[in-house]
Amino acid sequence: MASKTYHICTLPGDGIGPEIIAEAKRMLDEIGSAFDVEFVCEDQLIGGAAIDATRAAGAPVSALPPKTLEAAKAADAVLLAAVGGPKWNDTTPGAVRPEQGLLAIRKRLGLYLNLRPVHIYKALRGASTLRPEFLEGVDILIVRELTGGLYFGQHERMHDVPGAGVDGAAGDKAVDSMEYSEYEIERVVRWAFDAARRRRGHVSSVDKANVLETSRLWREVAHRIASENPDVREDDVLVDNCAMQLVANPAQFDVLVTENTFGDILSDEASMLTGSLGMLASASLGSGTALYEPSHGSAPDIAGKGIANPIAQILSVELMLRYSFQMDEAADAVAAAVEDVLDAGWRTPDLADDATPQDHVLGTTQMGDKIIEAFRARTAR
Ligand code: IPM
Ligand code: MG
């Protein structure tokens, strides 16, 4: 009997989701035996998979069925893979989309804080589209606000609006509203400052204060919190400039804190510094059960082929160990195992380049095997 049991609500979702989460579960078993903990995983439906299942059952069509939400609330942590795909790209108004399941679970669990660490692996410097010398010293923590702003505002489509069409005719008009309250900004910016204190003491607050009122409020709050934290250096960076700086001089950033939409866009951009979107894990924290997921999507183009990179999913487990279970030693061993495997030259196709020998290009399960092997070597006592 293990000394502790943790219940994890696992959400495979769509596309490559089931393939990569299978590797994370195998990893959890390994971690459990090495650290005397039992992880009990229970799969639930989310995204397109949930839409199909609820429709087939004649239940109300939903991307986040009530049973899934209840299981997530009751669990010690949630591990999610990915949602979405062309099959569910129904653009008719009112249609249920897989992404709604993801947004809803974040909201319903109160997960307002999203962490996306951008770590450069020495072995992958050549895999980045940037020249290696630009990656020297890059280590960024992106703190993204996750339950406010544009994605949670009012979305509306109006038809036959006079003058909205071409050449003065009537036509369609659409509105997405962006709102932020002070407390929503305060709690994420404060977290960013606390995180910066444990890192290199520098917060870059990203906004568009030269245009947006929400950004002006964001900046005011950031300045107030900065004045309470004189030991942390704070910069304001306009989001367009930030997008440019991330490829021009990424090493200047330590903690980057920003609102929901900007964080969504900038984190995809920053992931390419690491060589592949398949490397970026994320942790969503807040008032309810914490949720861990790769930053990437469901990659429908390669789904079912067994070639997806499981590393971001496995690194999501690493974050889970740190933030939900205070198992830092185990988390360090997972991170080190990934590093060892990359150092030994093993690659999934997204990480391979011209210099990678064919016999070093691995599928999803084989990459999982290598990481488990390295983890065992690291934790053997
Ligand atoms: C992400 C994703 C989601 C988001 C989508 C799938 C709704 O892009 O986690 O970054 O925009 O938050
Ligand atoms: Mg995104």
Short mmCIF file of C-alpha atoms and ligand atoms in Angstrom, two decimals:
data_model
loop_
_atom_site.label_atom_id
_atom_site.label_comp_id
_atom_site.label_asym_id
_atom_site.label_seq_id
_atom_site.Cartn_x
_atom_site.Cartn_y
_atom_site.Cartn_z
CA MET A 1 0.00 0.00 0.00
CA ALA A 2 1.24 3.42 -0.96
CA SER A 3 1.39 5.98 1.83
CA LYS A 4 -0.80 8.42 -0.08
CA THR A 5 -3.49 8.24 -2.76
CA TYR A 6 -4.32 11.04 -5.18
CA HIS A 7 -7.33 11.02 -7.48
CA ILE A 8 -6.76 12.53 -10.88
CA CYS A 9 -9.53 13.38 -13.30
CA THR A 10 -8.05 12.65 -16.74
CA LEU A 11 -9.55 14.29 -19.81
CA PRO A 12 -8.17 12.80 -23.07
CA GLY A 13 -10.40 14.96 -25.31
CA ASP A 14 -9.81 14.93 -29.06
CA GLY A 15 -7.20 14.43 -31.78
CA ILE A 16 -3.83 13.40 -30.37
CA GLY A 17 -5.23 13.81 -26.84
CA PRO A 18 -5.81 10.10 -26.06
CA GLU A 19 -2.35 9.17 -27.40
CA ILE A 20 -0.37 11.69 -25.36
CA ILE A 21 -2.34 11.33 -22.13
CA ALA A 22 -1.68 7.56 -22.23
CA GLU A 23 2.04 8.37 -21.88
CA ALA A 24 1.37 10.73 -18.98
CA LYS A 25 -0.58 7.99 -17.18
CA ARG A 26 2.26 5.53 -17.61
CA MET A 27 4.54 8.20 -16.19
CA LEU A 28 2.23 8.68 -13.20
CA ASP A 29 2.45 4.95 -12.46
CA GLU A 30 6.24 5.18 -12.50
CA ILE A 31 6.28 8.23 -10.27
CA GLY A 32 3.90 6.50 -7.91
CA SER A 33 6.11 3.45 -7.47
CA ALA A 34 9.26 5.51 -7.09
CA PHE A 35 7.79 7.90 -4.53
CA ASP A 36 5.36 5.68 -2.64
CA VAL A 37 2.22 7.41 -3.89
CA GLU A 38 -0.77 5.97 -5.69
CA PHE A 39 -2.31 7.99 -8.51
CA VAL A 40 -5.82 6.86 -9.40
CA CYS A 41 -6.80 8.19 -12.83
CA GLU A 42 -10.39 8.34 -14.00
CA ASP A 43 -11.18 9.32 -17.59
CA GLN A 44 -14.02 11.75 -18.27
CA LEU A 45 -15.37 13.29 -21.46
CA ILE A 46 -14.63 16.79 -22.70
CA GLY A 47 -14.61 18.66 -26.03
CA GLY A 48 -15.63 16.98 -29.27
CA ALA A 49 -15.63 13.56 -27.61
CA ALA A 50 -18.21 14.85 -25.11
CA ILE A 51 -20.29 16.46 -27.88
CA ASP A 52 -20.46 13.14 -29.76
CA ALA A 53 -21.21 11.09 -26.64
CA THR A 54 -23.94 13.36 -25.31
CA ARG A 55 -25.54 13.55 -28.75
CA ALA A 56 -25.45 9.75 -29.16
CA ALA A 57 -27.02 9.31 -25.71
CA GLY A 58 -29.84 11.71 -26.55
CA ALA A 59 -28.75 13.93 -23.65
CA PRO A 60 -28.37 17.73 -23.97
CA VAL A 61 -25.38 18.22 -26.31
CA SER A 62 -22.46 19.49 -24.25
CA ALA A 63 -18.69 19.90 -24.50
CA LEU A 64 -18.54 19.73 -20.70
CA PRO A 65 -21.11 17.25 -19.38
CA PRO A 66 -22.19 17.73 -15.73
CA LYS A 67 -20.60 14.40 -14.77
CA THR A 68 -17.20 15.62 -15.98
CA LEU A 69 -17.46 18.84 -14.01
CA GLU A 70 -18.49 16.97 -10.86
CA ALA A 71 -15.58 14.53 -11.23
CA ALA A 72 -13.15 17.41 -11.79
CA LYS A 73 -14.39 19.21 -8.69
CA ALA A 74 -14.05 16.08 -6.58
CA ALA A 75 -10.55 15.18 -7.84
CA ASP A 76 -7.20 16.24 -6.37
CA ALA A 77 -6.06 17.46 -9.80
CA VAL A 78 -7.23 17.51 -13.41
CA LEU A 79 -5.00 16.40 -16.29
CA LEU A 80 -6.27 17.46 -19.69
CA ALA A 81 -4.83 16.63 -23.12
CA ALA A 82 -6.46 18.66 -25.92
CA VAL A 83 -9.81 19.52 -27.47
CA GLY A 84 -11.10 20.43 -30.93
CA GLY A 85 -10.89 19.34 -34.55
CA PRO A 86 -12.35 19.96 -38.00
CA LYS A 87 -15.17 17.50 -37.33
CA TRP A 88 -16.72 19.98 -34.89
CA ASN A 89 -16.01 23.17 -36.82
CA ASP A 90 -19.67 24.01 -37.02
CA THR A 91 -19.96 27.76 -37.39
CA THR A 92 -23.73 27.95 -37.28
CA PRO A 93 -24.78 30.28 -34.47
CA GLY A 94 -25.56 28.43 -31.26
CA ALA A 95 -23.65 25.29 -32.28
CA VAL A 96 -21.74 23.65 -29.44
CA ARG A 97 -17.98 23.73 -30.04
CA PRO A 98 -15.27 21.64 -28.30
CA GLU A 99 -13.39 24.75 -27.13
CA GLN A 100 -16.42 25.76 -25.06
CA GLY A 101 -15.76 22.73 -22.87
CA LEU A 102 -12.26 23.95 -22.11
CA LEU A 103 -13.31 27.53 -21.42
CA ALA A 104 -16.19 26.30 -19.25
CA ILE A 105 -14.09 23.97 -17.10
CA ARG A 106 -11.56 26.77 -16.47
CA LYS A 107 -14.36 29.12 -15.49
CA ARG A 108 -16.33 26.66 -13.39
CA LEU A 109 -13.23 25.60 -11.46
CA GLY A 110 -12.27 29.25 -10.92
CA LEU A 111 -8.90 28.79 -12.64
CA TYR A 112 -7.98 32.40 -13.29
CA LEU A 113 -4.23 31.92 -13.39
CA ASN A 114 -2.40 30.12 -16.20
CA LEU A 115 1.34 29.45 -16.00
CA ARG A 116 3.31 28.58 -19.11
CA PRO A 117 7.02 28.11 -18.40
CA VAL A 118 9.25 28.56 -21.45
CA HIS A 119 12.38 26.57 -20.81
CA ILE A 120 15.11 26.07 -23.40
CA TYR A 121 16.67 22.62 -23.54
CA LYS A 122 20.32 22.73 -24.49
CA ALA A 123 19.90 19.78 -26.85
CA LEU A 124 17.06 21.51 -28.70
CA ARG A 125 18.77 24.81 -29.44
CA GLY A 126 19.16 23.71 -33.04
CA ALA A 127 15.45 22.88 -33.30
CA SER A 128 14.36 26.48 -32.72
CA THR A 129 13.75 28.69 -35.72
CA LEU A 130 15.94 31.30 -33.98
CA ARG A 131 19.70 31.15 -34.15
CA PRO A 132 21.11 29.42 -31.00
CA GLU A 133 22.94 32.56 -29.76
CA PHE A 134 19.56 34.29 -29.30
CA LEU A 135 18.42 31.53 -26.94
CA GLU A 136 21.30 31.98 -24.51
CA GLY A 137 19.83 32.64 -21.04
CA VAL A 138 16.19 32.34 -22.11
CA ASP A 139 13.93 31.23 -19.25
CA ILE A 140 10.49 32.83 -19.20
CA LEU A 141 7.44 32.28 -17.05
CA ILE A 142 4.30 33.43 -18.85
CA VAL A 143 1.48 34.26 -16.43
CA ARG A 144 -1.76 34.48 -18.39
CA GLU A 145 -5.07 35.68 -16.97
CA LEU A 146 -7.46 32.84 -17.84
CA THR A 147 -11.08 33.54 -17.00
CA GLY A 148 -11.69 37.13 -18.09
CA GLY A 149 -11.43 39.45 -21.06
CA LEU A 150 -12.47 38.82 -24.62
CA TYR A 151 -12.93 35.05 -24.37
CA PHE A 152 -15.52 35.43 -21.62
CA GLY A 153 -17.22 38.59 -22.83
CA GLN A 154 -20.46 38.83 -24.71
CA HIS A 155 -20.30 37.30 -28.22
CA GLU A 156 -23.01 38.50 -30.53
CA ARG A 157 -23.96 38.31 -34.21
CA MET A 158 -26.51 40.65 -35.73
CA HIS A 159 -28.11 40.19 -39.15
CA ASP A 160 -29.51 42.69 -41.63
CA VAL A 161 -27.90 45.67 -39.95
CA PRO A 162 -28.37 48.75 -42.16
CA GLY A 163 -25.04 49.89 -43.62
CA ALA A 164 -23.09 46.88 -42.34
CA GLY A 165 -22.92 45.23 -45.74
CA VAL A 166 -20.84 46.07 -48.77
CA ASP A 167 -21.56 49.40 -50.52
CA GLY A 168 -23.96 50.62 -47.85
CA ALA A 169 -26.26 47.61 -48.03
CA ALA A 170 -27.55 45.80 -44.95
CA GLY A 171 -25.30 43.06 -43.65
CA ASP A 172 -23.96 41.14 -40.69
CA LYS A 173 -22.24 42.66 -37.73
CA ALA A 174 -20.43 40.90 -34.88
CA VAL A 175 -19.41 42.01 -31.39
CA ASP A 176 -17.05 40.47 -28.84
CA SER A 177 -16.74 42.51 -25.69
CA MET A 178 -13.66 42.79 -23.51
CA GLU A 179 -14.12 43.51 -19.83
CA TYR A 180 -11.83 43.44 -16.82
CA SER A 181 -12.50 44.19 -13.19
CA GLU A 182 -9.76 45.41 -10.91
CA TYR A 183 -9.77 42.29 -8.74
CA GLU A 184 -9.29 40.04 -11.78
CA ILE A 185 -6.14 41.93 -12.71
CA GLU A 186 -4.90 42.30 -9.16
CA ARG A 187 -4.82 38.57 -8.34
CA VAL A 188 -2.78 37.54 -11.37
CA VAL A 189 -0.37 40.47 -11.29
CA ARG A 190 0.22 39.89 -7.57
CA TRP A 191 0.98 36.23 -8.27
CA ALA A 192 3.44 37.30 -10.99
CA PHE A 193 5.32 39.52 -8.55
CA ASP A 194 5.55 36.75 -5.97
CA ALA A 195 6.84 34.36 -8.63
CA ALA A 196 9.39 36.92 -9.86
CA ARG A 197 10.78 37.30 -6.34
CA ARG A 198 11.67 33.59 -6.40
CA ARG A 199 13.23 33.97 -9.87
CA ARG A 200 15.21 36.86 -11.32
CA GLY A 201 13.07 39.62 -9.79
CA HIS A 202 11.67 41.11 -12.99
CA VAL A 203 8.04 41.43 -14.13
CA SER A 204 7.08 42.56 -17.63
CA SER A 205 3.43 43.58 -17.67
CA VAL A 206 2.05 43.38 -21.20
CA ASP A 207 -0.85 45.56 -22.35
CA LYS A 208 -2.13 47.81 -25.10
CA ALA A 209 -2.62 50.89 -22.90
CA ASN A 210 -2.16 53.27 -25.82
CA VAL A 211 -5.52 52.07 -27.17
CA LEU A 212 -7.56 49.94 -24.76
CA GLU A 213 -9.30 51.07 -21.55
CA THR A 214 -8.98 47.56 -20.07
CA SER A 215 -5.22 47.91 -20.61
CA ARG A 216 -5.11 51.29 -18.90
CA LEU A 217 -6.79 49.73 -15.88
CA TRP A 218 -4.38 46.79 -16.13
CA ARG A 219 -1.40 49.15 -16.10
CA GLU A 220 -2.72 51.15 -13.12
CA VAL A 221 -3.10 47.99 -11.08
CA ALA A 222 0.34 46.75 -12.17
CA HIS A 223 1.91 50.05 -11.02
CA ARG A 224 0.15 49.93 -7.67
CA ILE A 225 1.38 46.39 -7.04
CA ALA A 226 4.86 47.38 -8.26
CA SER A 227 4.98 50.18 -5.69
CA GLU A 228 4.19 47.64 -2.96
CA ASN A 229 7.00 45.40 -4.24
CA PRO A 230 10.04 47.66 -4.63
CA ASP A 231 12.38 44.65 -4.68
CA VAL A 232 10.89 43.50 -8.01
CA ARG A 233 11.59 45.47 -11.18
CA GLU A 234 8.50 46.17 -13.27
CA ASP A 235 8.34 47.16 -16.96
CA ASP A 236 5.31 47.94 -19.09
CA VAL A 237 5.51 46.43 -22.56
CA LEU A 238 2.99 47.09 -25.30
CA VAL A 239 1.77 43.80 -26.71
CA ASP A 240 2.85 44.46 -30.31
CA ASN A 241 6.31 45.41 -29.12
CA CYS A 242 6.36 42.33 -26.87
CA ALA A 243 5.62 40.07 -29.83
CA MET A 244 8.62 41.60 -31.60
CA GLN A 245 10.91 41.50 -28.52
CA LEU A 246 10.15 37.80 -27.99
CA VAL A 247 11.94 36.97 -31.22
CA ALA A 248 14.45 39.86 -31.16
CA ASN A 249 15.76 39.50 -27.60
CA PRO A 250 13.85 36.84 -25.61
CA ALA A 251 16.49 36.65 -22.85
CA GLN A 252 15.39 40.05 -21.49
CA PHE A 253 12.17 38.51 -20.06
CA ASP A 254 11.76 36.83 -16.68
CA VAL A 255 8.07 36.83 -15.70
CA LEU A 256 5.66 38.04 -18.34
CA VAL A 257 2.15 38.79 -17.06
CA THR A 258 -0.77 39.59 -19.33
CA GLU A 259 -4.48 39.33 -20.01
CA ASN A 260 -6.17 36.30 -21.55
CA THR A 261 -6.03 36.93 -25.32
CA PHE A 262 -2.55 38.45 -25.35
CA GLY A 263 -1.31 35.54 -23.25
CA ASP A 264 -2.87 33.01 -25.61
CA ILE A 265 -1.10 34.53 -28.60
CA LEU A 266 2.24 35.31 -26.98
CA SER A 267 2.55 31.85 -25.43
CA ASP A 268 2.20 30.13 -28.80
CA GLU A 269 4.84 32.48 -30.14
CA ALA A 270 7.16 31.88 -27.18
CA SER A 271 6.77 28.11 -27.48
CA MET A 272 8.71 28.22 -30.73
CA LEU A 273 11.77 29.42 -28.81
CA THR A 274 11.86 25.93 -27.32
CA GLY A 275 11.84 24.35 -30.76
CA SER A 276 8.28 23.06 -30.83
CA LEU A 277 4.83 23.86 -29.54
CA GLY A 278 4.95 20.25 -28.37
CA MET A 279 7.28 21.22 -25.50
CA LEU A 280 5.14 23.75 -23.62
CA ALA A 281 3.19 22.60 -20.55
CA SER A 282 0.78 24.67 -18.53
CA ALA A 283 -0.76 24.85 -15.09
CA SER A 284 -4.09 26.54 -14.42
CA LEU A 285 -4.56 27.53 -10.79
CA GLY A 286 -7.22 29.37 -8.83
CA SER A 287 -9.95 28.61 -6.35
CA GLY A 288 -10.96 25.07 -7.46
CA THR A 289 -9.12 21.89 -8.48
CA ALA A 290 -6.00 22.83 -10.45
CA LEU A 291 -5.81 21.74 -14.08
CA TYR A 292 -2.71 20.79 -16.06
CA GLU A 293 -2.52 20.61 -19.84
CA PRO A 294 -0.16 21.08 -22.76
CA SER A 295 -0.34 24.56 -24.32
CA HIS A 296 -0.77 23.02 -27.74
CA GLY A 297 -3.97 21.86 -29.40
CA SER A 298 -5.32 18.54 -30.62
CA ALA A 299 -3.25 18.41 -33.85
CA PRO A 300 -5.96 16.62 -35.90
CA ASP A 301 -3.61 16.31 -38.89
CA ILE A 302 -1.42 13.79 -37.05
CA ALA A 303 -4.03 12.21 -34.77
CA GLY A 304 -4.04 8.41 -34.62
CA LYS A 305 -0.64 8.10 -36.30
CA GLY A 306 1.33 7.52 -33.10
CA ILE A 307 3.81 10.28 -33.88
CA ALA A 308 2.64 13.08 -31.57
CA ASN A 309 5.14 14.51 -29.11
CA PRO A 310 4.02 13.56 -25.56
CA ILE A 311 6.56 15.81 -23.80
CA ALA A 312 4.30 18.82 -23.08
CA GLN A 313 1.77 16.39 -21.58
CA ILE A 314 4.44 14.72 -19.45
CA LEU A 315 5.76 18.12 -18.36
CA SER A 316 2.18 18.96 -17.34
CA VAL A 317 2.50 16.09 -14.89
CA GLU A 318 5.72 17.69 -13.66
CA LEU A 319 3.81 20.92 -12.95
CA MET A 320 1.06 18.92 -11.22
CA LEU A 321 3.61 17.35 -8.89
CA ARG A 322 4.95 20.79 -8.00
CA TYR A 323 1.80 22.85 -7.65
CA SER A 324 -0.79 20.33 -6.46
CA PHE A 325 1.20 17.73 -4.54
CA GLN A 326 4.33 19.56 -3.35
CA MET A 327 6.38 16.66 -4.75
CA ASP A 328 9.31 18.77 -5.91
CA GLU A 329 11.82 15.96 -5.86
CA ALA A 330 9.64 13.84 -8.15
CA ALA A 331 9.00 16.84 -10.38
CA ASP A 332 12.74 17.50 -10.66
CA ALA A 333 13.26 13.86 -11.65
CA VAL A 334 10.63 14.09 -14.41
CA ALA A 335 12.20 17.28 -15.77
CA ALA A 336 15.66 15.72 -15.61
CA ALA A 337 14.45 12.57 -17.37
CA VAL A 338 13.10 14.64 -20.27
CA GLU A 339 16.39 16.52 -20.43
CA ASP A 340 18.38 13.24 -20.41
CA VAL A 341 16.36 11.80 -23.29
CA LEU A 342 16.80 14.93 -25.39
CA ASP A 343 20.52 15.06 -24.54
CA ALA A 344 20.81 11.46 -25.77
CA GLY A 345 19.49 12.65 -29.13
CA TRP A 346 16.00 11.10 -29.09
CA ARG A 347 13.40 13.13 -30.96
CA THR A 348 9.77 13.00 -32.02
CA PRO A 349 9.24 14.14 -35.64
CA ASP A 350 8.34 17.73 -34.63
CA LEU A 351 11.73 18.04 -32.89
CA ALA A 352 13.86 16.32 -35.51
CA ASP A 353 16.00 18.26 -37.94
CA ASP A 354 18.24 17.35 -40.86
CA ALA A 355 20.98 16.28 -38.47
CA THR A 356 18.77 13.77 -36.62
CA PRO A 357 19.56 10.16 -37.64
CA GLN A 358 16.41 8.36 -38.81
CA ASP A 359 16.74 5.73 -36.07
CA HIS A 360 16.56 8.49 -33.44
CA VAL A 361 13.15 9.69 -34.54
CA LEU A 362 10.58 8.13 -32.20
CA GLY A 363 6.83 7.70 -32.05
CA THR A 364 4.68 8.75 -29.10
CA THR A 365 4.92 5.48 -27.13
CA GLN A 366 8.62 5.03 -27.81
CA MET A 367 9.29 8.54 -26.54
CA GLY A 368 7.25 7.66 -23.44
CA ASP A 369 9.40 4.52 -23.00
CA LYS A 370 12.62 6.53 -23.20
CA ILE A 371 11.44 9.08 -20.63
CA ILE A 372 10.31 6.33 -18.26
CA GLU A 373 13.66 4.57 -18.65
CA ALA A 374 15.52 7.80 -17.88
CA PHE A 375 13.24 8.48 -14.92
CA ARG A 376 13.99 5.01 -13.53
CA ALA A 377 17.69 5.61 -13.90
CA ARG A 378 17.34 8.93 -12.08
CA THR A 379 15.27 7.57 -9.20
CA ALA A 380 16.91 4.16 -8.71
CA ARG A 381 18.02 3.91 -5.10
C1 IPM B 1 -5.00 27.52 -25.23
C2 IPM B 1 -5.96 27.26 -26.35
C3 IPM B 1 -7.36 27.61 -25.88
C4 IPM B 1 -7.34 29.05 -25.42
C5 IPM B 1 -8.47 27.36 -26.91
C6 IPM B 1 -8.48 25.94 -27.39
C7 IPM B 1 -9.83 27.78 -26.39
O1 IPM B 1 -5.59 27.97 -27.47
O2 IPM B 1 -5.13 26.90 -24.15
O3 IPM B 1 -4.08 28.33 -25.41
O4 IPM B 1 -7.43 29.95 -26.25
O5 IPM B 1 -7.20 29.30 -24.23
MG MG B 2 -3.72 28.92 -27.32
#
